[in-house]
Coordinates of C-alpha atoms and ligand atoms in Angstrom, one line a residue:
X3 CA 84.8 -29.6 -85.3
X4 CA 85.6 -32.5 -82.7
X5 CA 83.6 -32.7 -79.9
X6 CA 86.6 -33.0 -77.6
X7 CA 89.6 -31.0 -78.2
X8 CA 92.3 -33.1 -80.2
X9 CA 95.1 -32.1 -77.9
X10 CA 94.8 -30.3 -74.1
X11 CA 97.5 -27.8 -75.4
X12 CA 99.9 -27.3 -77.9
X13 CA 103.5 -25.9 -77.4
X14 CA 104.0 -24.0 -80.3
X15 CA 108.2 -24.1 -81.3
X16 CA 108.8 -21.0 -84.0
X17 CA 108.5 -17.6 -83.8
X18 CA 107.5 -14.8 -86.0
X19 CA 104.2 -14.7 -88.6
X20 CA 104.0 -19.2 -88.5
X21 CA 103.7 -19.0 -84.7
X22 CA 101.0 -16.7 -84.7
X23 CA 99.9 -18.3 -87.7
X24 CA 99.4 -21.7 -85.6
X25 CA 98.4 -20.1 -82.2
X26 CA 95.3 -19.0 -84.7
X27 CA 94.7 -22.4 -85.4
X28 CA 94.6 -23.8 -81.9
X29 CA 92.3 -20.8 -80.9
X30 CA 90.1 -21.4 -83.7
X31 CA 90.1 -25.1 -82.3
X32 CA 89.9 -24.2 -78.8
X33 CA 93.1 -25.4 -77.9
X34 CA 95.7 -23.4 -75.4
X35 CA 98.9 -22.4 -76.7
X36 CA 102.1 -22.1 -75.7
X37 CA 104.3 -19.9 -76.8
X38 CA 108.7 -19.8 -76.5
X39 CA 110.8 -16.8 -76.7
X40 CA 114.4 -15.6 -76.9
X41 CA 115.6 -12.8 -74.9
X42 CA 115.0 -10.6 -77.9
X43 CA 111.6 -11.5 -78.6
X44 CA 110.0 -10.6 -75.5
X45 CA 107.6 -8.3 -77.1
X46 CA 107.3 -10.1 -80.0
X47 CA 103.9 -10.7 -81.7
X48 CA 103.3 -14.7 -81.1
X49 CA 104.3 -14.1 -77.3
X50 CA 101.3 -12.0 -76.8
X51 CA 98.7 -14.2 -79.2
X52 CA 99.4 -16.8 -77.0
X53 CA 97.9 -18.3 -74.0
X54 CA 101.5 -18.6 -72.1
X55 CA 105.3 -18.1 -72.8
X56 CA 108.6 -19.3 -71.8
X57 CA 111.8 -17.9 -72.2
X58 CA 114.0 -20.3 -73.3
X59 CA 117.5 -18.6 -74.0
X60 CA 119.9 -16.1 -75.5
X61 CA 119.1 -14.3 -79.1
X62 CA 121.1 -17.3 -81.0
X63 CA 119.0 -19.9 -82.4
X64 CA 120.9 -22.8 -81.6
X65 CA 120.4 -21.4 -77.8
X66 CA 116.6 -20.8 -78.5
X67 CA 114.5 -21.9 -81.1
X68 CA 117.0 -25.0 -82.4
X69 CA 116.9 -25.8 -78.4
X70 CA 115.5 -29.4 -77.8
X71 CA 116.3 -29.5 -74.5
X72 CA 114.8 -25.8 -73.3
X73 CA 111.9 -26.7 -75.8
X74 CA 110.9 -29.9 -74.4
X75 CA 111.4 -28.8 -70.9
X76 CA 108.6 -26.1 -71.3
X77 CA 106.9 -28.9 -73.3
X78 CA 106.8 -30.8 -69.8
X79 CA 106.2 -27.9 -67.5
X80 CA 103.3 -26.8 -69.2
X81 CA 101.5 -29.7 -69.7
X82 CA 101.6 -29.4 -73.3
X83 CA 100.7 -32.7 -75.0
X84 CA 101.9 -31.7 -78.4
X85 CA 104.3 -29.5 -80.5
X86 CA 104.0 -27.8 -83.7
X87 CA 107.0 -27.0 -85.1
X88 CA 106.2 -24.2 -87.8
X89 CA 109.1 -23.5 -91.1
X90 CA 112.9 -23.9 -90.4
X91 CA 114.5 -24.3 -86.8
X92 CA 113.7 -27.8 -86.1
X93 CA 110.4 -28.6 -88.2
X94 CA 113.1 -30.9 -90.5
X95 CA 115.5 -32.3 -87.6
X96 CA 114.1 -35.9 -87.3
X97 CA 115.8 -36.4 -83.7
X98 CA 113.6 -33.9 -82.6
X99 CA 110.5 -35.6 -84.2
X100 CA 111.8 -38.5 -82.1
X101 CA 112.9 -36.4 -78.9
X102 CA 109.2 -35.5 -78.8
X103 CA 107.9 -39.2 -79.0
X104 CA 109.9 -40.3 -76.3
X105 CA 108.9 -37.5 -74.4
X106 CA 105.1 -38.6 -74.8
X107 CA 103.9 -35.4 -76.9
X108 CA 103.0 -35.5 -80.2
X109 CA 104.9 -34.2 -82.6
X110 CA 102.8 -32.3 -85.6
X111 CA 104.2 -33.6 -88.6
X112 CA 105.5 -36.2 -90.2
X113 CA 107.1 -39.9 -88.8
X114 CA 110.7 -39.3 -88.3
X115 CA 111.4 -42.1 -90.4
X116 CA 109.8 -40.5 -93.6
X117 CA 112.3 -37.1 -92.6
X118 CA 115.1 -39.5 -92.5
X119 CA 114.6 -41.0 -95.7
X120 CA 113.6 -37.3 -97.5
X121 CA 116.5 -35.5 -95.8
X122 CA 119.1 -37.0 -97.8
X123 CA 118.9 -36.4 -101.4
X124 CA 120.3 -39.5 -102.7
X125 CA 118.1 -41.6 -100.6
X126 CA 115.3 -39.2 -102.0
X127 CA 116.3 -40.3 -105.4
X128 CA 116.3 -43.8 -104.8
X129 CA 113.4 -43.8 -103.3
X130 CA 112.2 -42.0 -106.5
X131 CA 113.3 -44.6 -108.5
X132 CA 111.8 -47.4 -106.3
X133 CA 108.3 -46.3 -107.4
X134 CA 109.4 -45.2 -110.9
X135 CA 109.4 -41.1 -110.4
X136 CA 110.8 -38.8 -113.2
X137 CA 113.7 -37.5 -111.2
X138 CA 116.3 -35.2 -113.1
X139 CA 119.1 -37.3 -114.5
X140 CA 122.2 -38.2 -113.0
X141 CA 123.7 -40.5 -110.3
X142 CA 121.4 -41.8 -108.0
X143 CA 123.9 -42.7 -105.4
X144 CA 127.1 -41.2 -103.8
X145 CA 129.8 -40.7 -106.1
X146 CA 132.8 -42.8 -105.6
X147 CA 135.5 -41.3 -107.9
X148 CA 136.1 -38.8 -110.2
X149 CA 136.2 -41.3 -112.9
X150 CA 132.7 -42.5 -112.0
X151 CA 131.6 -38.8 -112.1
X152 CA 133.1 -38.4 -115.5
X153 CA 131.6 -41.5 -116.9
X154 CA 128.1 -40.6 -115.6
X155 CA 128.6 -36.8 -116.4
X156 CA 129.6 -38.3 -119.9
X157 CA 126.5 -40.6 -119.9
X158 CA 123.6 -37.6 -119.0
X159 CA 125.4 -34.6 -121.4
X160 CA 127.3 -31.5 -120.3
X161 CA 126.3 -28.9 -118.6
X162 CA 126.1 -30.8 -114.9
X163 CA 125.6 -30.0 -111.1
X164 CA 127.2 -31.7 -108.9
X165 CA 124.9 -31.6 -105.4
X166 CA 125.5 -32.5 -101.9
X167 CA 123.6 -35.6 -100.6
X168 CA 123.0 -34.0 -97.6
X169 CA 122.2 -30.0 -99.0
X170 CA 119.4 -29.0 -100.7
X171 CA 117.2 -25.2 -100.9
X172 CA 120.5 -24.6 -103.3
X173 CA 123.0 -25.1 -100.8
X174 CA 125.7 -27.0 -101.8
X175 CA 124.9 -27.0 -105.7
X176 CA 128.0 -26.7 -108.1
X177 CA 127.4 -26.3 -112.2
X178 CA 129.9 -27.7 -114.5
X179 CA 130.5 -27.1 -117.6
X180 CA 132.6 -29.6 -119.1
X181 CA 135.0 -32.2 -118.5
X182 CA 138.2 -30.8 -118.0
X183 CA 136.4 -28.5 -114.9
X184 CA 135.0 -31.8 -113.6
X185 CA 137.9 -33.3 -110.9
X186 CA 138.6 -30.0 -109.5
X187 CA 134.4 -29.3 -109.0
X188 CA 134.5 -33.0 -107.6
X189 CA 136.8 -32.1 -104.9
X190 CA 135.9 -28.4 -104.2
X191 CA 132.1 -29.6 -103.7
X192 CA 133.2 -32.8 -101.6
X193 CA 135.0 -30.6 -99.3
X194 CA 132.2 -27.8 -99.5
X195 CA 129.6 -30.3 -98.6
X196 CA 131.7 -31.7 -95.4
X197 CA 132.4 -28.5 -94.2
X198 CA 128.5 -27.6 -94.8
X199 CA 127.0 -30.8 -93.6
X200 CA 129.2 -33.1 -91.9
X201 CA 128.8 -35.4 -95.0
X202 CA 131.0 -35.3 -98.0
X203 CA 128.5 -37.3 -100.4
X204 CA 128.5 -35.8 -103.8
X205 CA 126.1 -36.7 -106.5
X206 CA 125.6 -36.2 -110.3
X207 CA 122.4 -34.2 -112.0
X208 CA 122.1 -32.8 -115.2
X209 CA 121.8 -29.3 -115.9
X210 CA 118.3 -28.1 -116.3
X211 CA 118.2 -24.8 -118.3
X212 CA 116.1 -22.2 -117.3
X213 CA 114.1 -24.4 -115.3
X214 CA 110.4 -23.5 -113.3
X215 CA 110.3 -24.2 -109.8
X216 CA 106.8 -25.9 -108.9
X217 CA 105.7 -28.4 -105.7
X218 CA 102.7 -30.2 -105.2
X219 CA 101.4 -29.9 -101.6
X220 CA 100.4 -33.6 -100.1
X221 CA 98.4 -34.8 -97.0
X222 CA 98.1 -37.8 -95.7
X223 CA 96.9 -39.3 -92.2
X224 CA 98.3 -41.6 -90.1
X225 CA 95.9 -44.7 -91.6
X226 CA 97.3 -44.5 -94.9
X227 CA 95.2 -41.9 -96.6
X228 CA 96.8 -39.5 -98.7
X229 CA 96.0 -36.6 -101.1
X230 CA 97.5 -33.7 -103.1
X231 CA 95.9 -30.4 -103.2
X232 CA 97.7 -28.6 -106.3
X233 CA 100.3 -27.1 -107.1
X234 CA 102.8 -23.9 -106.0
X235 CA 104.3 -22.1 -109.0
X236 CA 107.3 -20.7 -107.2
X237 CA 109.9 -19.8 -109.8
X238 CA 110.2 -15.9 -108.5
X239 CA 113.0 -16.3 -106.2
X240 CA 116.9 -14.8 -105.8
X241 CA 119.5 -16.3 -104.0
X242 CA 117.1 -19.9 -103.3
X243 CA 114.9 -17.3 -101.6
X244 CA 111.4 -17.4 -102.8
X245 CA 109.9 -14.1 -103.3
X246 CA 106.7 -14.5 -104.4
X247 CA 104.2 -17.8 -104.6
X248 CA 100.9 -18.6 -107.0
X249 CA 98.6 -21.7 -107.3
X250 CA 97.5 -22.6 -109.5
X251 CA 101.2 -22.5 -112.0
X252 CA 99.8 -20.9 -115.2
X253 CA 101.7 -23.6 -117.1
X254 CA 99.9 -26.5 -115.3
X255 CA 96.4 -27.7 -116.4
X256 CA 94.4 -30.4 -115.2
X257 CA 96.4 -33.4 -116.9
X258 CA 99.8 -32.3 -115.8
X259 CA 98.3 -31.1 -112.5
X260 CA 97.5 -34.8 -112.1
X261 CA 100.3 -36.3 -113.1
X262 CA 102.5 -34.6 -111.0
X263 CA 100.2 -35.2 -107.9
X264 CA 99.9 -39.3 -108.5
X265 CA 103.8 -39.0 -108.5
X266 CA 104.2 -36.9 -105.8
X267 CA 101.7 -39.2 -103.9
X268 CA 103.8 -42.2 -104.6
X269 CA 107.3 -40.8 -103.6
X270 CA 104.9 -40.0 -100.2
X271 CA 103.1 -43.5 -99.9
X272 CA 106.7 -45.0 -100.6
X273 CA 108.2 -43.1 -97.7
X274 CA 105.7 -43.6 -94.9
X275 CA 104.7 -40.1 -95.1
X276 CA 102.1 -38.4 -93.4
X277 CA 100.4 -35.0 -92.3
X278 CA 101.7 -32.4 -94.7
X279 CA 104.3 -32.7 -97.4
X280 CA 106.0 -30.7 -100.0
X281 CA 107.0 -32.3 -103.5
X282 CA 109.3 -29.7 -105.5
X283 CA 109.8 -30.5 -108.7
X284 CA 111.6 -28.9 -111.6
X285 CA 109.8 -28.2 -114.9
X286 CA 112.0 -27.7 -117.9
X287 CA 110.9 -25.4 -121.0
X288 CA 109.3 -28.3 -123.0
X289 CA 107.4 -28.8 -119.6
X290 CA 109.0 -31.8 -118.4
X291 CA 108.7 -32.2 -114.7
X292 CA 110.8 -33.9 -112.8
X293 CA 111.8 -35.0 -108.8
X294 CA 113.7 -32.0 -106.9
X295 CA 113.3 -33.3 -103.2
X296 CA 111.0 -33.1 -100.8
X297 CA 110.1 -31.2 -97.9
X298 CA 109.0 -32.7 -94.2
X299 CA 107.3 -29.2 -93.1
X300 CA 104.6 -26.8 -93.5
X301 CA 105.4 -24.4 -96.2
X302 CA 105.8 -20.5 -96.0
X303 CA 104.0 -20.2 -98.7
X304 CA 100.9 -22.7 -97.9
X305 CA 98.4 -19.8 -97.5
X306 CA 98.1 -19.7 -101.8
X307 CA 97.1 -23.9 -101.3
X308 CA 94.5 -22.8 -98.7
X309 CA 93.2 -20.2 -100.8
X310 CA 92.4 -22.2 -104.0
X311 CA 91.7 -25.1 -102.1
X312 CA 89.2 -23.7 -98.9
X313 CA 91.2 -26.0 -96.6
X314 CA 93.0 -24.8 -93.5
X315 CA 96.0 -26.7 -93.9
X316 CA 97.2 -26.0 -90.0
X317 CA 93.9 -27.5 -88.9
X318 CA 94.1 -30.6 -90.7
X319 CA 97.7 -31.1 -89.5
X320 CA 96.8 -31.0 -86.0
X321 CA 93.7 -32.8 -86.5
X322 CA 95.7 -35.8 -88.3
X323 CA 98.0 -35.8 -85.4
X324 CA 95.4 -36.6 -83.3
X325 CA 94.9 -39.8 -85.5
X326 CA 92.1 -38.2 -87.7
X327 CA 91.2 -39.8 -90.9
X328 CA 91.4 -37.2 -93.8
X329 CA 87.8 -35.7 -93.9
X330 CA 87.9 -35.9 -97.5
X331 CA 89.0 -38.1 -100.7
X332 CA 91.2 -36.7 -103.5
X333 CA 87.7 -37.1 -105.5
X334 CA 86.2 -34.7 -103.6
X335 CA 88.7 -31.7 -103.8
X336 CA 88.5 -28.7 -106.3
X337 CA 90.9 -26.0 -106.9
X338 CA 88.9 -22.6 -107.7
X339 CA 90.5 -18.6 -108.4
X340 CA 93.9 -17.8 -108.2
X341 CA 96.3 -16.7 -105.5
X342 CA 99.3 -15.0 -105.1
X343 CA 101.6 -14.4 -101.8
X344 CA 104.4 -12.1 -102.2
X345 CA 107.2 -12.3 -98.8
X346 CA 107.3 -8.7 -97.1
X347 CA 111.3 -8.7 -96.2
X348 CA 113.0 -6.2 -93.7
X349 CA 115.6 -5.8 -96.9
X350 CA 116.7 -3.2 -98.8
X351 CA 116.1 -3.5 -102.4
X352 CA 118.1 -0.1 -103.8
X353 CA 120.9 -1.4 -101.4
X354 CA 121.7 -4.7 -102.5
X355 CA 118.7 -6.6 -100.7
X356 CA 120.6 -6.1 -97.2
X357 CA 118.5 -6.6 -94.1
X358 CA 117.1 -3.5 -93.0
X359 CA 116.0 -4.7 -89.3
X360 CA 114.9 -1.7 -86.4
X361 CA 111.7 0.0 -85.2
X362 CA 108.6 -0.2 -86.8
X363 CA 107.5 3.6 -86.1
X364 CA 104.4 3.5 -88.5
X365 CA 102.2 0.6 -89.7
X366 CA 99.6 1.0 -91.9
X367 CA 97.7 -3.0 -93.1
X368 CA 96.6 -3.4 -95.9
X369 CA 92.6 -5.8 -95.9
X370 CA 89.6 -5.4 -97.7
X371 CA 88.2 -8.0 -100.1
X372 CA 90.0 -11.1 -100.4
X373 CA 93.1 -10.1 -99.2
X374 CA 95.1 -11.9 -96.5
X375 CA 98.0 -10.6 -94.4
X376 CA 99.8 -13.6 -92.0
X377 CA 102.0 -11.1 -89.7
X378 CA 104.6 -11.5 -86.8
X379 CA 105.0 -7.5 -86.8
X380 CA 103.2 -4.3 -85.2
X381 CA 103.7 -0.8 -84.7
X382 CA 106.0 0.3 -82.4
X383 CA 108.2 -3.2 -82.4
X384 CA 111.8 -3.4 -83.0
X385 CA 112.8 -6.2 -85.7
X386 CA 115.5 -7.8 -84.5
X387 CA 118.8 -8.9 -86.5
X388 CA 119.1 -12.2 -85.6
X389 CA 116.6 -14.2 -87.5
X390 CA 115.0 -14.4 -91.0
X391 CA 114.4 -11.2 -92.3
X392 CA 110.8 -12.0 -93.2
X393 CA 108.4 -9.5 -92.0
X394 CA 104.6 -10.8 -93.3
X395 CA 103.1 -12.4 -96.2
X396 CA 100.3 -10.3 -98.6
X397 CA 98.0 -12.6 -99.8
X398 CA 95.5 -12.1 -102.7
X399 CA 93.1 -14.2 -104.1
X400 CA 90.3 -13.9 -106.3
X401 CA 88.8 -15.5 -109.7
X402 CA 91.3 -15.3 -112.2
X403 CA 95.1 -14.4 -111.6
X404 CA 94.4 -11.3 -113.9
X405 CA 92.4 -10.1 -110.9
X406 CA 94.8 -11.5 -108.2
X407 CA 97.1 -9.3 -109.5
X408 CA 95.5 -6.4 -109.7
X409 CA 94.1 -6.6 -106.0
X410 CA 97.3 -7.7 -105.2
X411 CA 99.0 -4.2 -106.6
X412 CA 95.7 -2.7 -104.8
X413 CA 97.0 -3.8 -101.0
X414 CA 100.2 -3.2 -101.9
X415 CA 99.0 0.5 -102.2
X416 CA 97.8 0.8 -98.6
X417 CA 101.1 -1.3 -97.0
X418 CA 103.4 1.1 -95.4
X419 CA 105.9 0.1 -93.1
X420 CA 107.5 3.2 -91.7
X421 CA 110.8 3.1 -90.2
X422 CA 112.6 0.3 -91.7
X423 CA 113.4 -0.7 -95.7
X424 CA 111.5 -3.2 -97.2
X425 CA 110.9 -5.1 -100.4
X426 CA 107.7 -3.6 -100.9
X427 CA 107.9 -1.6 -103.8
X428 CA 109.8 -4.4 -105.7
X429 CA 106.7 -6.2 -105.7
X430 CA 105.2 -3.0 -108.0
X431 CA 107.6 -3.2 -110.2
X432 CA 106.7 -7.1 -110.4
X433 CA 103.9 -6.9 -110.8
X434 CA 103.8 -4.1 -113.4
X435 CA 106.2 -5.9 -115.8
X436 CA 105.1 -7.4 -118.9
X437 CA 106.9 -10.9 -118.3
X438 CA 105.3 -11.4 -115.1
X439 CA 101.7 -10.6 -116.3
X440 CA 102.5 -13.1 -119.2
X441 CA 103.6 -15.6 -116.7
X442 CA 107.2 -16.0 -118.8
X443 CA 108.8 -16.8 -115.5
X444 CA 111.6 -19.1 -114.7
X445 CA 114.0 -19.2 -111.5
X446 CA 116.2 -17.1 -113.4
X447 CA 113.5 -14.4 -114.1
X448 CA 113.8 -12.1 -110.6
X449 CA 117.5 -12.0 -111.0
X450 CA 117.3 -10.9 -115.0
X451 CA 114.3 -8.5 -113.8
X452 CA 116.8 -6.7 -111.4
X453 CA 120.0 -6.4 -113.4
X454 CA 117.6 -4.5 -116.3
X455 CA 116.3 -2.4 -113.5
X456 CA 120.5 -1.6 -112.2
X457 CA 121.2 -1.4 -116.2
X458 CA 118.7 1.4 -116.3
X459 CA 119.3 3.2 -113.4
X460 CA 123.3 3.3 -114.3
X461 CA 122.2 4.8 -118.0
X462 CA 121.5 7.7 -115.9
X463 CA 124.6 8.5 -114.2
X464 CA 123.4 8.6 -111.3
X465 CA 120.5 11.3 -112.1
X466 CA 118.0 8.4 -111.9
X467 CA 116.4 11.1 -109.0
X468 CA 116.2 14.0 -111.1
X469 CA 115.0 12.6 -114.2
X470 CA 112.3 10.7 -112.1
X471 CA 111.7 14.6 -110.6
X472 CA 111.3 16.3 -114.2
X473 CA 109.1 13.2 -115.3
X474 CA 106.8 12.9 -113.1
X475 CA 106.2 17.3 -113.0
X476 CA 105.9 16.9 -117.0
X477 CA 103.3 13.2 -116.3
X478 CA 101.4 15.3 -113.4
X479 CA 98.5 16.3 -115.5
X480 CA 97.3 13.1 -117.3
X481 CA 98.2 11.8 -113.4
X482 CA 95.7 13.2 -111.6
X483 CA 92.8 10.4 -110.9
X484 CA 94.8 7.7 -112.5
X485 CA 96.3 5.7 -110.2
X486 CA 96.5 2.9 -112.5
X487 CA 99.1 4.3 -114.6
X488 CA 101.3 5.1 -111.0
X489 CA 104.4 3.2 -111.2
X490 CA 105.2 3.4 -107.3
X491 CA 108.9 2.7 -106.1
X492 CA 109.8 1.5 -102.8
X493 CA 107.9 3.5 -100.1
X494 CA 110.1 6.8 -99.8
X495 CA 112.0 6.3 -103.2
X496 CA 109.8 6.8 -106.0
X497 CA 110.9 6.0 -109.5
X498 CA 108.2 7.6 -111.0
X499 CA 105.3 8.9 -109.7
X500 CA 104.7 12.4 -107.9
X501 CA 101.3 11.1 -106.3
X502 CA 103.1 8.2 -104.5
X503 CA 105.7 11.2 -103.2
X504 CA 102.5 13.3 -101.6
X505 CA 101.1 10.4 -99.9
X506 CA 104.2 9.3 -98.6
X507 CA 104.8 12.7 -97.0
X508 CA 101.6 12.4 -95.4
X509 CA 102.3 9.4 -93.6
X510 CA 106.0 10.4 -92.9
X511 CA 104.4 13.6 -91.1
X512 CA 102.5 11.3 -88.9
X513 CA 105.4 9.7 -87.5
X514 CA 106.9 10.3 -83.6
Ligands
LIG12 C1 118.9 -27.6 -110.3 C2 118.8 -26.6 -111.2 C3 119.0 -27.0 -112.5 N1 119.3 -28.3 -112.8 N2 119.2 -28.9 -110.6 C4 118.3 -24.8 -106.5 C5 117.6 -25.1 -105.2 C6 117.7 -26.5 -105.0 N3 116.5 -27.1 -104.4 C7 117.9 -27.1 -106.4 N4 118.1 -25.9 -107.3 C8 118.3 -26.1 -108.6 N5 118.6 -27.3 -109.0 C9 119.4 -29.2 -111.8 N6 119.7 -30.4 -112.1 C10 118.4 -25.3 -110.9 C11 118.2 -25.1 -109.5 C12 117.9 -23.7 -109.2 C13 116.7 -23.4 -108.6 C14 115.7 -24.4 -108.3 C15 114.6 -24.0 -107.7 C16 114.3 -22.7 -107.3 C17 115.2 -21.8 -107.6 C18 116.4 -22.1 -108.2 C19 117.3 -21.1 -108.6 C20 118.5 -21.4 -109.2 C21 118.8 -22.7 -109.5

């Protein structure tokens, strides 16, 4: 710990479980907070964590949160000498990194030159090639013409996606299957891209098949200094969401661990990069990696890098803001356990996954041994529509993943959020299925997991109730001081499981 605080106070521009997640950070460092606020987040969580707040505008995000104006006004009024920016809004937007600079408060993250040059993904993969990265196949620039992107489809094989130079997280992504689908893709994903982007640049990759998602975390400081601390295996996701996180991958040891770190260092060093850094990579089924893109931000998922590594990543960014040297060498750094975060959602998972926002009328956490919750909810609060559905994020670490898991299913147990749907429940079936425990995961494994699940439940007509009724009466007797062998739904709708249907009475008879 400093002996002077690195910043007089820090402005704090997010909402929801990263805010407070930050506004712990400056506590912990001594540093006053500042917190901003829509109109419907008065009552939110990080508004009353922090030191101050300032409204600064209407529910819609590009009135609020994506505000640069509003934000750098309270910045002023305040006297805050420096702004973290969290996940999403405008942690990526590099004129904001820049707004801040001219405004004389630091901005906590990377130079604005290094978002620049990561934010489009063509520049990305030149930049990959300049240091000689494994990147996925394909064009490295804009393509010109539809006869260039036949020739270089033609060159890298068939299946293809075609991708927009200025998407990425899956937006803008188009497969294609052969030639004669190839023009007509060409032009759909051109006008796609301008329509998404304001930038019609369309580049070639090849298809990777059944691929694993996995990023290497990187840190550097602003004297050159950089690091990586692992890897992320983040292959459960649906619709580009990620659902659930681990470090270490259980496909990564210590050589390809350190291969992908050097390169992701060198795509970092080659950029300018500093303070904390994403490298996402794809890993195909022979275990190739290569080059995704990168991300200029703090991670949702960062809490699983923490874990293994004993670093607090939040601390370290500030502190490197403040024109800290890393306290430590790559040398120096050990990964030890396992951890895995699954992302508590305000969803509905028997109704298509559809938000599920409202009152929280009962809130029961879970903690205990080496468990971590990162919240932006409480009892009593209304979840409002207008944002990211994401709730909280469950953390549990311990020696091995085997362990992991099962304290993980442990907490799950005591989570109940009362009031609203969630995806809670889908994490027990996770992590009670056989592919998951073996790690046989790809980013097409959640999706596959789910159709079985709606293949099953239409095989009973619709009796999927009943039959769950009649099972668990004839299961109740081998049941009784098992809870192992409980195969819990979502809280209210058990599949299986009369034990789960007693306790959940008991805590619905305790609501207002
Ligand atoms: C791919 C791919 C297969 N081959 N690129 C989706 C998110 C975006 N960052 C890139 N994505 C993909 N790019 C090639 N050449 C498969 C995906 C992909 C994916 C990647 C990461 C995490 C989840 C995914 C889900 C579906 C597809």
């Amino acid at each position: 710990m400093p002996q002077s605080a690195p910043f007089k106070k820090i402005l704090v521009a997010n909402r929801g479980e990263i805010a407070v997640r930050v506004i712990r950070a400056c506590r912990e460092m001594g540093i006053p907070t500042v917190a901003v606020f829509s109109d419907v987040d008065r009552a939110a969580l990080h508004v009353m964590k922090a030191d101050e707040a300032y409204l600064i505008g209407p529910a819609a995000a590009s009135e609020s949160y994506l505000n640069i104006e509003r934000i750098l006004d309270v910045a002023k009024r305040s006297g805050a000498d420096a702004i973290h920016p969290g996940y999403g809004f405008l942690s990526e937007n590099a004129q904001f990194a820049k707004a801040c600079g001219e405004a004389g408060v630091k901005f906590i993250g990377p130079p604005s030159s290094a978002m620049e040059a990561m934010g489009s993904k063509t520049r990305a993969r030149e930049a990959a090639d300049r240091v000689s990265l494994p990147r996925v196949p394909g064009s490295v620039r804009a393509l010109e013409s539809v006869a260039q992107a036949e020739e270089i489809a033609a060159s890298v094989g068939y299946p293809i996606m075609l991708k927009a130079a200025a998407g990425g997280g899956g937006k803008g992504m188009r497969r294609v299957d052969k030639r004669e689908e190839l023009a007509s893709a060409f032009a759909a994903a051109q006008s796609e891209a301008l329509r998404a982007f304001g930038n019609a640049d369309v580049y070639i990759e090849k298809l990777i098949v059944q691929p694993r998602h996995i990023e290497i975390q990187v840190l550097g400081d602003e004297h050159g200094n950089l690091v990586y601390l692992g890897e992320r295996e983040c292959s459960v996701q649906r619709r580009h969401q990620k659902v659930i996180e681990e470090a270490p991958s259980a496909i990564v040891d210590a050589p390809m661990r350190q291969a992908m770190g050097e390169t992701a260092v060198a795509l970092a060093r080659t950029a300018g990069y500093y303070n904390a850094g994403t490298v996402e990579f794809l890993v195909d089924q022979q275990k190739n990696f290569y080059f995704l893109e990168m991300n200029t931000r703090l991670q949702v998922e960062h809490p699983v890098t923490e874990l293994v590594t004993g670093l607090d990543l939040v601390h370290l960014q500030i502190l490197i803001a403040a024109g800290a040297r890393l306290p430590f060498s790559q040398n120096d750094l050990q990964l030890r356990g396992h951890a895995i975060e699954v992302r508590v959602y305000a969803e509905d998972p028997d109704n298509n996954f559809f938000p599920s926002p409202g009152k929280i009328t009962r809130l029961l956490t879970p903690s205990g041994p080496g468990i971590r919750e990162d919240s932006g909810i409480y009892e009593g609060w209304t979840v409002p529509l207008d944002y990211d559905p994401m709730l909280a994020k469950l953390i549990a670490y311990a020696p091995s993943r085997e362990q992991a898991v099962h304290r993980l299913r442990r907490a799950l147990n005591e989570y109940f959020i009362g009031g609203i749907a969630s995806n809670l429940g889908l994490f027990q079936e996770i992590l009670n299925d056989d592919n998951f425990l073996a790690a046989r995961i790809d980013t097409g494994y959640l999706d596959r997991l789910i159709a079985n699940r709606k293949a099953v439940e239409s095989s009973m007509n619709g009796n999927g109730e009943k039959i769950a009724a009649i099972a668990a009466a004839l299961m109740q007797p081998e049941r009784n001081g098992n809870a192992a062998s409980r195969n819990n739904g979502a809280n209210g709708t058990s599949y299986l499981g009369n034990g789960r249907w007693k306790r959940v009475a008991r805590q619905e008879a305790l609501r207002d």
